[in-house]
Amino acid sequence: MSTILFHEIVFGPIHSRRLGASLGMNLLPYDGKLCSFDCIYCECGYNENFRTKTKLPTRENVKAALEDKLLQLQKEDTSIDVITFAGNGEPTLHPQFAEIIDDTIELRDKYFPNARISVLSNAMHAGKKVVFDALKKVDNNILKLDSANLDTVRLIDRPNAPSYTIDKQIELFKKFEGNFIMQTMFVRGSHNGKVVDNTTENEISAWLEVVRATNPREVMIYTIDRETPEKNLEKVPLEDLKRIGDRVEKLGIKVNVAG
């Protein structure tokens, strides 16, 4: 497959379906992938195919790379809407994630004070106080929940911790007291002979209960947009995504639908 790996600490800006002009931040190896999920739809491919021995960039590396890029964008008179932590896996795995967030806020305030800071995370590590506190500081802490059904999560997202449970994730989400954005990838198809579909009525009803219980300030609904490591997946039609979004709006929660 044609995977997308980011070979720099700072990349872009690129156009994001959900966030606008986004300057990307990759805190992970530039030649491989490091993630606590192994999603069958991940544009970076499967973890086992992109193992790396490359060291993670240091806090100092990240700060210098970001400042250089922001200065360059200023000189070019190029505007950005958001600085987004995503990259080749799960950004909160970086041991200096919290300090890097502090540096990013400082540099954002200095060079592009109107830009937001976003973190795309599987939320698996939000139970660590330093990670939780850092996520609370950013403008958009965008946390993943693709299903309220553990079997479906194990099929689609494949978390690498046997201890992962939906109940734990719900409790972590609740700690944000509504100040987070839930992101959900809806997808259909098959994987290893099993049907993949988190858009059934049973799936949506259970997922909506989690949305209601955790009360995020916004829900981002999207489907696959690029090539996936599992070839037997298909996009969910925009009309179906909008129907799901309408049900979220009835809960009084803002929805961002990206087909």
PDB file of C-alpha atoms in Angstrom:
ATOM      1  CA  MET A   1       0.000   0.000   0.000  1.00  0.00           C
ATOM      2  CA  SER A   2       0.993   3.627  -0.374  1.00  0.00           C
ATOM      3  CA  THR A   3       1.496   4.603   3.261  1.00  0.00           C
ATOM      4  CA  ILE A   4       1.939   8.112   4.530  1.00  0.00           C
ATOM      5  CA  LEU A   5       4.868   8.504   6.918  1.00  0.00           C
ATOM      6  CA  PHE A   6       6.035  11.946   7.978  1.00  0.00           C
ATOM      7  CA  HIS A   7       9.793  12.335   7.612  1.00  0.00           C
ATOM      8  CA  GLU A   8      10.098  15.607   9.504  1.00  0.00           C
ATOM      9  CA  ILE A   9       9.232  16.877  12.978  1.00  0.00           C
ATOM     10  CA  VAL A  10       7.225  19.747  11.474  1.00  0.00           C
ATOM     11  CA  PHE A  11       5.400  19.312   8.174  1.00  0.00           C
ATOM     12  CA  GLY A  12       2.941  21.250   6.069  1.00  0.00           C
ATOM     13  CA  PRO A  13       0.894  23.290   6.381  1.00  0.00           C
ATOM     14  CA  ILE A  14      -1.622  20.917   4.798  1.00  0.00           C
ATOM     15  CA  HIS A  15      -5.370  21.261   4.374  1.00  0.00           C
ATOM     16  CA  SER A  16      -7.266  19.272   6.984  1.00  0.00           C
ATOM     17  CA  ARG A  17     -10.876  18.281   6.331  1.00  0.00           C
ATOM     18  CA  ARG A  18     -11.723  19.084   9.932  1.00  0.00           C
ATOM     19  CA  LEU A  19      -9.216  21.715  11.066  1.00  0.00           C
ATOM     20  CA  GLY A  20      -8.311  23.973   8.126  1.00  0.00           C
ATOM     21  CA  ALA A  21      -4.712  25.015   7.325  1.00  0.00           C
ATOM     22  CA  SER A  22      -2.817  22.704   9.638  1.00  0.00           C
ATOM     23  CA  LEU A  23       0.875  22.706  10.539  1.00  0.00           C
ATOM     24  CA  GLY A  24       1.645  19.108  11.476  1.00  0.00           C
ATOM     25  CA  MET A  25       3.815  17.974  14.386  1.00  0.00           C
ATOM     26  CA  ASN A  26       5.387  14.507  14.439  1.00  0.00           C
ATOM     27  CA  LEU A  27       6.962  13.534  17.767  1.00  0.00           C
ATOM     28  CA  LEU A  28       7.598   9.974  16.593  1.00  0.00           C
ATOM     29  CA  PRO A  29      10.254   8.228  14.490  1.00  0.00           C
ATOM     30  CA  TYR A  30      10.547   9.718  10.998  1.00  0.00           C
ATOM     31  CA  ASP A  31      11.139   6.326   9.345  1.00  0.00           C
ATOM     32  CA  GLY A  32       8.542   4.199  11.110  1.00  0.00           C
ATOM     33  CA  LYS A  33       5.489   4.104  13.317  1.00  0.00           C
ATOM     34  CA  LEU A  34       4.944   4.036  17.069  1.00  0.00           C
ATOM     35  CA  CYS A  35       1.398   3.637  18.342  1.00  0.00           C
ATOM     36  CA  SER A  36      -0.554   1.964  21.123  1.00  0.00           C
ATOM     37  CA  PHE A  37      -3.360   1.265  18.619  1.00  0.00           C
ATOM     38  CA  ASP A  38      -2.910  -0.629  15.354  1.00  0.00           C
ATOM     39  CA  CYS A  39      -5.964   0.551  13.422  1.00  0.00           C
ATOM     40  CA  ILE A  40      -6.904  -1.355  10.292  1.00  0.00           C
ATOM     41  CA  TYR A  41      -7.606   1.975   8.563  1.00  0.00           C
ATOM     42  CA  CYS A  42      -4.405   3.840   9.561  1.00  0.00           C
ATOM     43  CA  GLU A  43      -2.809   5.775   6.700  1.00  0.00           C
ATOM     44  CA  CYS A  44       0.619   5.054   8.265  1.00  0.00           C
ATOM     45  CA  GLY A  45       0.128   1.286   7.871  1.00  0.00           C
ATOM     46  CA  TYR A  46       0.348  -1.501  10.438  1.00  0.00           C
ATOM     47  CA  ASN A  47       2.782  -1.223  13.349  1.00  0.00           C
ATOM     48  CA  GLU A  48       4.582  -4.482  12.510  1.00  0.00           C
ATOM     49  CA  ASN A  49       5.440  -3.297   8.999  1.00  0.00           C
ATOM     50  CA  PHE A  50       7.069  -0.056  10.111  1.00  0.00           C
ATOM     51  CA  ARG A  51       9.162  -0.882  13.145  1.00  0.00           C
ATOM     52  CA  THR A  52      12.020   1.506  13.787  1.00  0.00           C
ATOM     53  CA  LYS A  53      15.137   1.801  15.912  1.00  0.00           C
ATOM     54  CA  THR A  54      15.312   5.534  15.374  1.00  0.00           C
ATOM     55  CA  LYS A  55      15.292   7.631  18.540  1.00  0.00           C
ATOM     56  CA  LEU A  56      12.477  10.047  19.234  1.00  0.00           C
ATOM     57  CA  PRO A  57      13.262  13.728  18.694  1.00  0.00           C
ATOM     58  CA  THR A  58      14.194  15.552  21.893  1.00  0.00           C
ATOM     59  CA  ARG A  59      12.216  18.432  23.346  1.00  0.00           C
ATOM     60  CA  GLU A  60      14.980  20.766  22.175  1.00  0.00           C
ATOM     61  CA  ASN A  61      14.849  19.329  18.621  1.00  0.00           C
ATOM     62  CA  VAL A  62      11.107  19.836  18.467  1.00  0.00           C
ATOM     63  CA  LYS A  63      11.192  23.403  19.771  1.00  0.00           C
ATOM     64  CA  ALA A  64      13.958  24.430  17.356  1.00  0.00           C
ATOM     65  CA  ALA A  65      12.209  22.819  14.372  1.00  0.00           C
ATOM     66  CA  LEU A  66       8.882  24.459  15.220  1.00  0.00           C
ATOM     67  CA  GLU A  67      10.414  27.914  15.748  1.00  0.00           C
ATOM     68  CA  ASP A  68      12.291  27.685  12.438  1.00  0.00           C
ATOM     69  CA  LYS A  69       9.097  26.751  10.617  1.00  0.00           C
ATOM     70  CA  LEU A  70       6.992  29.467  12.250  1.00  0.00           C
ATOM     71  CA  LEU A  71       9.613  32.090  11.370  1.00  0.00           C
ATOM     72  CA  GLN A  72       9.628  30.843   7.778  1.00  0.00           C
ATOM     73  CA  LEU A  73       5.837  31.009   7.557  1.00  0.00           C
ATOM     74  CA  GLN A  74       5.889  34.554   8.939  1.00  0.00           C
ATOM     75  CA  LYS A  75       8.435  35.645   6.335  1.00  0.00           C
ATOM     76  CA  GLU A  76       6.343  34.041   3.574  1.00  0.00           C
ATOM     77  CA  ASP A  77       3.197  35.669   4.961  1.00  0.00           C
ATOM     78  CA  THR A  78       1.581  32.219   5.116  1.00  0.00           C
ATOM     79  CA  SER A  79      -1.198  31.886   7.672  1.00  0.00           C
ATOM     80  CA  ILE A  80      -2.123  28.752   9.602  1.00  0.00           C
ATOM     81  CA  ASP A  81      -5.302  27.871  11.466  1.00  0.00           C
ATOM     82  CA  VAL A  82      -3.901  25.192  13.710  1.00  0.00           C
ATOM     83  CA  ILE A  83      -0.764  23.391  14.912  1.00  0.00           C
ATOM     84  CA  THR A  84      -1.684  19.710  15.012  1.00  0.00           C
ATOM     85  CA  PHE A  85       0.077  16.911  16.870  1.00  0.00           C
ATOM     86  CA  ALA A  86      -0.494  13.658  14.985  1.00  0.00           C
ATOM     87  CA  GLY A  87       2.322  12.192  12.869  1.00  0.00           C
ATOM     88  CA  ASN A  88       3.490   8.579  12.735  1.00  0.00           C
ATOM     89  CA  GLY A  89       1.429   7.207  15.610  1.00  0.00           C
ATOM     90  CA  GLU A  90       0.293   8.310  19.070  1.00  0.00           C
ATOM     91  CA  PRO A  91       1.846  11.677  20.080  1.00  0.00           C
ATOM     92  CA  THR A  92       1.227  11.288  23.815  1.00  0.00           C
ATOM     93  CA  LEU A  93       3.683   8.355  23.873  1.00  0.00           C
ATOM     94  CA  HIS A  94       6.577  10.837  23.724  1.00  0.00           C
ATOM     95  CA  PRO A  95       8.093  10.997  27.240  1.00  0.00           C
ATOM     96  CA  GLN A  96       8.441  14.797  26.970  1.00  0.00           C
ATOM     97  CA  PHE A  97       4.964  15.362  25.532  1.00  0.00           C
ATOM     98  CA  ALA A  98       3.888  17.702  28.345  1.00  0.00           C
ATOM     99  CA  GLU A  99       6.997  19.891  28.097  1.00  0.00           C
ATOM    100  CA  ILE A 100       6.679  20.014  24.300  1.00  0.00           C
ATOM    101  CA  ILE A 101       3.105  21.238  24.644  1.00  0.00           C
ATOM    102  CA  ASP A 102       4.332  24.035  26.943  1.00  0.00           C
ATOM    103  CA  ASP A 103       6.978  25.027  24.368  1.00  0.00           C
ATOM    104  CA  THR A 104       4.410  24.951  21.569  1.00  0.00           C
ATOM    105  CA  ILE A 105       2.037  27.232  23.461  1.00  0.00           C
ATOM    106  CA  GLU A 106       4.902  29.663  24.071  1.00  0.00           C
ATOM    107  CA  LEU A 107       5.920  29.713  20.380  1.00  0.00           C
ATOM    108  CA  ARG A 108       2.335  29.889  19.142  1.00  0.00           C
ATOM    109  CA  ASP A 109       1.671  32.900  21.375  1.00  0.00           C
ATOM    110  CA  LYS A 110       4.824  34.584  20.055  1.00  0.00           C
ATOM    111  CA  TYR A 111       4.435  34.002  16.313  1.00  0.00           C
ATOM    112  CA  PHE A 112       0.843  32.970  15.470  1.00  0.00           C
ATOM    113  CA  PRO A 113      -1.339  33.906  18.478  1.00  0.00           C
ATOM    114  CA  ASN A 114      -4.566  33.223  16.571  1.00  0.00           C
ATOM    115  CA  ALA A 115      -3.627  29.647  15.691  1.00  0.00           C
ATOM    116  CA  ARG A 116      -5.124  26.842  17.738  1.00  0.00           C
ATOM    117  CA  ILE A 117      -3.198  23.863  19.069  1.00  0.00           C
ATOM    118  CA  SER A 118      -4.727  20.451  18.464  1.00  0.00           C
ATOM    119  CA  VAL A 119      -3.754  16.957  19.563  1.00  0.00           C
ATOM    120  CA  LEU A 120      -5.161  13.900  17.782  1.00  0.00           C
ATOM    121  CA  SER A 121      -4.984  11.093  20.325  1.00  0.00           C
ATOM    122  CA  ASN A 122      -6.387   7.636  20.955  1.00  0.00           C
ATOM    123  CA  ALA A 123      -6.810   8.783  24.593  1.00  0.00           C
ATOM    124  CA  MET A 124      -5.316   5.548  25.868  1.00  0.00           C
ATOM    125  CA  HIS A 125      -2.669   7.411  27.897  1.00  0.00           C
ATOM    126  CA  ALA A 126      -4.857  10.207  29.229  1.00  0.00           C
ATOM    127  CA  GLY A 127      -4.873   8.430  32.584  1.00  0.00           C
ATOM    128  CA  LYS A 128      -1.303   9.634  33.165  1.00  0.00           C
ATOM    129  CA  LYS A 129      -1.515  12.924  35.039  1.00  0.00           C
ATOM    130  CA  VAL A 130       1.154  14.686  32.954  1.00  0.00           C
ATOM    131  CA  VAL A 131      -0.587  13.675  29.726  1.00  0.00           C
ATOM    132  CA  PHE A 132      -4.021  14.619  31.067  1.00  0.00           C
ATOM    133  CA  ASP A 133      -2.804  18.021  32.281  1.00  0.00           C
ATOM    134  CA  ALA A 134      -1.110  18.722  28.947  1.00  0.00           C
ATOM    135  CA  LEU A 135      -4.230  17.768  26.984  1.00  0.00           C
ATOM    136  CA  LYS A 136      -6.256  20.178  29.100  1.00  0.00           C
ATOM    137  CA  LYS A 137      -3.941  23.053  28.078  1.00  0.00           C
ATOM    138  CA  VAL A 138      -4.432  22.741  24.311  1.00  0.00           C
ATOM    139  CA  ASP A 139      -7.296  24.312  22.360  1.00  0.00           C
ATOM    140  CA  ASN A 140      -8.475  21.070  20.764  1.00  0.00           C
ATOM    141  CA  ASN A 141      -7.865  17.783  22.547  1.00  0.00           C
ATOM    142  CA  ILE A 142      -9.367  15.458  19.936  1.00  0.00           C
ATOM    143  CA  LEU A 143      -9.846  12.040  21.508  1.00  0.00           C
ATOM    144  CA  LYS A 144     -10.791   8.865  19.678  1.00  0.00           C
ATOM    145  CA  LEU A 145     -13.691   6.510  20.330  1.00  0.00           C
ATOM    146  CA  ASP A 146     -14.662   4.453  17.288  1.00  0.00           C
ATOM    147  CA  SER A 147     -17.167   2.236  19.102  1.00  0.00           C
ATOM    148  CA  ALA A 148     -18.802   1.641  22.460  1.00  0.00           C
ATOM    149  CA  ASN A 149     -18.443  -2.096  21.856  1.00  0.00           C
ATOM    150  CA  LEU A 150     -15.134  -3.584  23.032  1.00  0.00           C
ATOM    151  CA  ASP A 151     -15.187  -6.364  20.405  1.00  0.00           C
ATOM    152  CA  THR A 152     -15.570  -3.740  17.665  1.00  0.00           C
ATOM    153  CA  VAL A 153     -12.709  -1.653  19.073  1.00  0.00           C
ATOM    154  CA  ARG A 154     -10.515  -4.750  19.181  1.00  0.00           C
ATOM    155  CA  LEU A 155     -11.439  -5.477  15.561  1.00  0.00           C
ATOM    156  CA  ILE A 156     -11.019  -1.939  14.165  1.00  0.00           C
ATOM    157  CA  ASP A 157      -8.539  -0.145  16.473  1.00  0.00           C
ATOM    158  CA  ARG A 158      -6.675  -3.150  17.930  1.00  0.00           C
ATOM    159  CA  PRO A 159      -5.334  -1.531  21.147  1.00  0.00           C
ATOM    160  CA  ASN A 160      -2.114  -3.227  22.230  1.00  0.00           C
ATOM    161  CA  ALA A 161      -2.996  -3.292  25.948  1.00  0.00           C
ATOM    162  CA  PRO A 162      -5.107  -6.270  27.064  1.00  0.00           C
ATOM    163  CA  SER A 163      -6.320  -4.048  29.919  1.00  0.00           C
ATOM    164  CA  TYR A 164      -8.058  -1.606  27.528  1.00  0.00           C
ATOM    165  CA  THR A 165     -11.784  -1.286  28.223  1.00  0.00           C
ATOM    166  CA  ILE A 166     -14.541   1.051  27.088  1.00  0.00           C
ATOM    167  CA  ASP A 167     -15.502   1.721  30.716  1.00  0.00           C
ATOM    168  CA  LYS A 168     -11.975   2.994  31.440  1.00  0.00           C
ATOM    169  CA  GLN A 169     -12.104   5.276  28.424  1.00  0.00           C
ATOM    170  CA  ILE A 170     -15.490   6.651  29.468  1.00  0.00           C
ATOM    171  CA  GLU A 171     -14.150   7.469  32.934  1.00  0.00           C
ATOM    172  CA  LEU A 172     -11.131   9.225  31.385  1.00  0.00           C
ATOM    173  CA  PHE A 173     -13.386  11.239  29.063  1.00  0.00           C
ATOM    174  CA  LYS A 174     -15.558  12.280  31.990  1.00  0.00           C
ATOM    175  CA  LYS A 175     -12.525  13.751  33.763  1.00  0.00           C
ATOM    176  CA  PHE A 176     -12.312  16.410  31.049  1.00  0.00           C
ATOM    177  CA  GLU A 177     -15.724  17.683  32.242  1.00  0.00           C
ATOM    178  CA  GLY A 178     -16.927  18.285  28.704  1.00  0.00           C
ATOM    179  CA  ASN A 179     -13.803  20.145  27.554  1.00  0.00           C
ATOM    180  CA  PHE A 180     -12.737  17.737  24.817  1.00  0.00           C
ATOM    181  CA  ILE A 181     -13.638  16.769  21.261  1.00  0.00           C
ATOM    182  CA  MET A 182     -14.603  13.183  20.504  1.00  0.00           C
ATOM    183  CA  GLN A 183     -13.540  11.870  17.106  1.00  0.00           C
ATOM    184  CA  THR A 184     -15.043   8.761  15.541  1.00  0.00           C
ATOM    185  CA  MET A 185     -14.036   7.009  12.329  1.00  0.00           C
ATOM    186  CA  PHE A 186     -16.971   5.212  10.730  1.00  0.00           C
ATOM    187  CA  VAL A 187     -16.076   2.417   8.362  1.00  0.00           C
ATOM    188  CA  ARG A 188     -17.550  -0.668   6.695  1.00  0.00           C
ATOM    189  CA  GLY A 189     -16.071  -3.785   5.119  1.00  0.00           C
ATOM    190  CA  SER A 190     -14.283  -6.837   6.491  1.00  0.00           C
ATOM    191  CA  HIS A 191     -11.057  -7.794   8.244  1.00  0.00           C
ATOM    192  CA  ASN A 192      -9.687 -11.322   8.639  1.00  0.00           C
ATOM    193  CA  GLY A 193     -13.035 -12.720   7.575  1.00  0.00           C
ATOM    194  CA  LYS A 194     -15.010 -10.673  10.104  1.00  0.00           C
ATOM    195  CA  VAL A 195     -17.591  -8.047   9.176  1.00  0.00           C
ATOM    196  CA  VAL A 196     -16.519  -4.491   9.982  1.00  0.00           C
ATOM    197  CA  ASP A 197     -19.392  -2.037  10.450  1.00  0.00           C
ATOM    198  CA  ASN A 198     -19.654   0.459  13.296  1.00  0.00           C
ATOM    199  CA  THR A 199     -22.681   2.147  11.677  1.00  0.00           C
ATOM    200  CA  THR A 200     -25.337  -0.451  12.601  1.00  0.00           C
ATOM    201  CA  GLU A 201     -28.220   0.624  14.821  1.00  0.00           C
ATOM    202  CA  ASN A 202     -26.821  -1.355  17.765  1.00  0.00           C
ATOM    203  CA  GLU A 203     -23.428   0.309  17.327  1.00  0.00           C
ATOM    204  CA  ILE A 204     -24.791   3.834  16.930  1.00  0.00           C
ATOM    205  CA  SER A 205     -27.223   3.541  19.851  1.00  0.00           C
ATOM    206  CA  ALA A 206     -24.476   2.370  22.216  1.00  0.00           C
ATOM    207  CA  TRP A 207     -22.041   5.013  20.920  1.00  0.00           C
ATOM    208  CA  LEU A 208     -24.622   7.779  21.385  1.00  0.00           C
ATOM    209  CA  GLU A 209     -25.033   6.700  25.010  1.00  0.00           C
ATOM    210  CA  VAL A 210     -21.299   7.265  25.529  1.00  0.00           C
ATOM    211  CA  VAL A 211     -21.526  10.639  23.798  1.00  0.00           C
ATOM    212  CA  ARG A 212     -24.400  11.609  26.080  1.00  0.00           C
ATOM    213  CA  ALA A 213     -22.623  10.346  29.218  1.00  0.00           C
ATOM    214  CA  THR A 214     -19.298  12.088  28.487  1.00  0.00           C
ATOM    215  CA  ASN A 215     -20.787  15.274  26.969  1.00  0.00           C
ATOM    216  CA  PRO A 216     -17.916  16.409  24.711  1.00  0.00           C
ATOM    217  CA  ARG A 217     -18.080  20.003  23.495  1.00  0.00           C
ATOM    218  CA  GLU A 218     -17.929  18.704  19.911  1.00  0.00           C
ATOM    219  CA  VAL A 219     -18.039  15.412  18.036  1.00  0.00           C
ATOM    220  CA  MET A 220     -16.025  14.899  14.837  1.00  0.00           C
ATOM    221  CA  ILE A 221     -17.472  12.261  12.529  1.00  0.00           C
ATOM    222  CA  TYR A 222     -15.477  11.109   9.535  1.00  0.00           C
ATOM    223  CA  THR A 223     -14.681   8.146   7.286  1.00  0.00           C
ATOM    224  CA  ILE A 224     -11.641   6.889   5.396  1.00  0.00           C
ATOM    225  CA  ASP A 225     -10.109   9.297   2.900  1.00  0.00           C
ATOM    226  CA  ARG A 226      -6.847   7.589   1.953  1.00  0.00           C
ATOM    227  CA  GLU A 227      -5.538   4.101   1.206  1.00  0.00           C
ATOM    228  CA  THR A 228      -5.809   1.738   4.184  1.00  0.00           C
ATOM    229  CA  PRO A 229      -3.696  -1.288   5.183  1.00  0.00           C
ATOM    230  CA  GLU A 230      -6.859  -3.432   5.229  1.00  0.00           C
ATOM    231  CA  LYS A 231      -7.955  -3.488   1.590  1.00  0.00           C
ATOM    232  CA  ASN A 232     -11.516  -4.654   2.303  1.00  0.00           C
ATOM    233  CA  LEU A 233     -12.707  -1.367   3.777  1.00  0.00           C
ATOM    234  CA  GLU A 234     -15.002   1.194   2.201  1.00  0.00           C
ATOM    235  CA  LYS A 235     -16.042   4.766   2.832  1.00  0.00           C
ATOM    236  CA  VAL A 236     -19.316   5.379   4.615  1.00  0.00           C
ATOM    237  CA  PRO A 237     -21.511   7.623   2.413  1.00  0.00           C
ATOM    238  CA  LEU A 238     -21.767  11.249   3.508  1.00  0.00           C
ATOM    239  CA  GLU A 239     -25.572  10.967   3.828  1.00  0.00           C
ATOM    240  CA  ASP A 240     -25.134   8.192   6.422  1.00  0.00           C
ATOM    241  CA  LEU A 241     -22.588  10.246   8.350  1.00  0.00           C
ATOM    242  CA  LYS A 242     -24.966  13.208   8.352  1.00  0.00           C
ATOM    243  CA  ARG A 243     -27.769  11.045   9.735  1.00  0.00           C
ATOM    244  CA  ILE A 244     -25.507   9.997  12.591  1.00  0.00           C
ATOM    245  CA  GLY A 245     -24.535  13.629  13.088  1.00  0.00           C
ATOM    246  CA  ASP A 246     -28.190  14.669  13.289  1.00  0.00           C
ATOM    247  CA  ARG A 247     -28.669  12.278  16.197  1.00  0.00           C
ATOM    248  CA  VAL A 248     -25.693  13.817  18.003  1.00  0.00           C
ATOM    249  CA  GLU A 249     -27.081  17.319  17.452  1.00  0.00           C
ATOM    250  CA  LYS A 250     -30.330  16.222  19.099  1.00  0.00           C
ATOM    251  CA  LEU A 251     -28.266  15.709  22.256  1.00  0.00           C
ATOM    252  CA  GLY A 252     -27.363  19.408  22.063  1.00  0.00           C
ATOM    253  CA  ILE A 253     -23.758  18.732  21.033  1.00  0.00           C
ATOM    254  CA  LYS A 254     -21.924  20.417  18.135  1.00  0.00           C
ATOM    255  CA  VAL A 255     -21.058  18.114  15.230  1.00  0.00           C
ATOM    256  CA  ASN A 256     -18.363  18.300  12.556  1.00  0.00           C
ATOM    257  CA  VAL A 257     -19.040  15.840   9.708  1.00  0.00           C
ATOM    258  CA  ALA A 258     -16.298  15.159   7.138  1.00  0.00           C
ATOM    259  CA  GLY A 259     -17.133  12.765   4.315  1.00  0.00           C
TER     260      GLY A 259
END
